[in-house]
Amino acid sequence: MSRAAKTVYFDGGCPVCQREINWYRSWRGAERIDWVDLTQDEIDPSLDRCALMARFTVERGDGSQASGAAGFIAMWRALPASAWFGRLLDNRPATWALERAYRGFLGIRSLWRPAS
């Protein structure tokens, strides 16, 4: 079972999110990941765009999804430069702490999105 990301779904309307994703996309191995900007790219109709927009989500190599901190860990595991970091953090205590930090970010993310 591959715990690494195959597809990364992200909010391209959030400038902070877009900047961070662009940084990861410049890393070695990023070309093996499908990067899906939910504000511009087509997605499989069976997926819930609103749910994907609400939380950073990845599809792992085994077809399962991970979101929030677990999604970041899966993405880090897929990139050679950060694979060690993803493996190190892929445990319950670390994921719990990262998820709390991610939820804090979600609370302020709307401040960076341009008004519709």
Coordinates of C-alpha atoms in Angstrom, one line a residue:
M1 CA 0.0 0.0 0.0
S2 CA 1.5 3.3 -1.0
R3 CA 1.1 6.0 1.6
A4 CA 2.6 8.6 -0.6
A5 CA 0.5 11.1 -2.6
K6 CA -0.3 10.5 -6.2
T7 CA -2.7 13.5 -6.7
V8 CA -2.7 16.8 -4.7
Y9 CA -5.9 18.9 -4.6
F10 CA -5.4 22.5 -3.5
D11 CA -7.1 25.8 -3.3
G12 CA -5.5 27.9 -6.1
G13 CA -7.6 30.9 -4.9
C14 CA -5.7 31.2 -1.7
P15 CA -2.4 33.1 -2.4
V16 CA -0.6 31.5 0.6
C17 CA -1.7 28.0 -0.6
Q18 CA -0.7 28.7 -4.2
R19 CA 2.7 30.0 -3.2
E20 CA 3.3 26.9 -1.0
I21 CA 2.2 24.5 -3.7
N22 CA 4.4 26.3 -6.3
W23 CA 7.3 25.8 -4.0
Y24 CA 6.6 22.0 -3.6
R25 CA 6.1 21.7 -7.4
S26 CA 9.6 23.0 -7.9
W27 CA 11.1 20.1 -6.0
R28 CA 12.7 17.0 -7.5
G29 CA 10.1 14.3 -8.0
A30 CA 7.1 16.7 -8.1
E31 CA 6.5 15.8 -11.7
R32 CA 5.3 12.4 -10.5
I33 CA 2.4 14.0 -8.7
D34 CA -0.8 15.3 -10.3
W35 CA -1.3 18.9 -9.0
V36 CA -5.0 19.9 -9.2
D37 CA -6.0 23.5 -8.7
L38 CA -9.6 23.2 -7.6
T39 CA -10.3 26.8 -8.8
Q40 CA -9.3 26.0 -12.4
D41 CA -8.9 22.3 -13.2
E42 CA -11.5 19.8 -14.1
I43 CA -12.0 17.0 -11.5
D44 CA -13.7 13.6 -11.6
P45 CA -17.5 14.3 -11.2
S46 CA -17.7 11.7 -8.4
L47 CA -15.5 14.0 -6.2
D48 CA -17.0 16.7 -4.0
R49 CA -15.2 19.9 -5.0
C50 CA -16.5 21.8 -1.9
A51 CA -15.2 19.1 0.4
L52 CA -11.8 19.2 -1.4
M53 CA -11.7 23.0 -1.2
A54 CA -12.4 22.9 2.5
R55 CA -9.3 20.9 3.4
F56 CA -6.0 20.2 1.7
T57 CA -6.5 16.7 0.3
V58 CA -4.4 14.1 -1.5
E59 CA -5.1 10.9 -3.2
R60 CA -2.5 8.3 -2.3
G61 CA -1.1 5.7 -4.6
D62 CA -3.5 3.1 -3.3
G63 CA -6.5 5.2 -4.1
S64 CA -7.3 6.3 -0.6
Q65 CA -7.6 9.9 0.4
A66 CA -5.9 11.8 3.2
S67 CA -6.7 15.4 4.2
G68 CA -5.2 18.0 6.5
A69 CA -2.1 17.0 8.3
A70 CA -2.3 13.4 7.0
G71 CA -2.5 14.9 3.4
F72 CA 0.7 16.9 3.9
I73 CA 2.4 13.9 5.3
A74 CA 1.4 11.9 2.2
M75 CA 2.7 14.7 0.0
W76 CA 6.0 14.9 1.8
R77 CA 6.4 11.1 1.6
A78 CA 6.0 11.4 -2.2
L79 CA 8.8 14.0 -2.7
P80 CA 12.3 12.6 -2.4
A81 CA 13.7 15.6 -0.5
S82 CA 11.0 15.3 2.2
A83 CA 10.2 11.6 2.2
W84 CA 12.2 11.1 5.4
F85 CA 10.3 13.9 7.1
G86 CA 7.0 12.4 6.0
R87 CA 8.0 9.0 7.4
L88 CA 9.1 10.6 10.6
L89 CA 5.8 12.4 11.1
D90 CA 3.6 9.5 10.0
N91 CA 2.5 8.5 13.5
R92 CA -0.4 9.3 15.7
P93 CA 1.2 11.9 18.1
A94 CA 2.8 13.9 15.3
T95 CA -0.3 13.8 13.1
W96 CA -2.4 14.9 16.0
A97 CA -0.2 18.0 16.7
L98 CA 0.1 18.9 13.0
E99 CA -3.7 18.6 12.5
R100 CA -4.2 21.1 15.4
A101 CA -1.8 23.5 13.7
Y102 CA -3.5 23.0 10.3
R103 CA -6.9 23.7 11.8
G104 CA -5.5 26.9 13.2
F105 CA -4.4 27.8 9.7
L106 CA -7.9 27.0 8.3
G107 CA -9.3 29.5 10.8
I108 CA -7.4 32.4 9.2
R109 CA -7.1 31.1 5.5
S110 CA -10.2 33.0 4.5
L111 CA -8.4 36.3 5.3
W112 CA -6.0 35.6 2.3
R113 CA -8.6 34.7 -0.2
P114 CA -9.8 37.5 -2.5
A115 CA -13.4 38.5 -2.1
S116 CA -15.7 36.9 -4.7

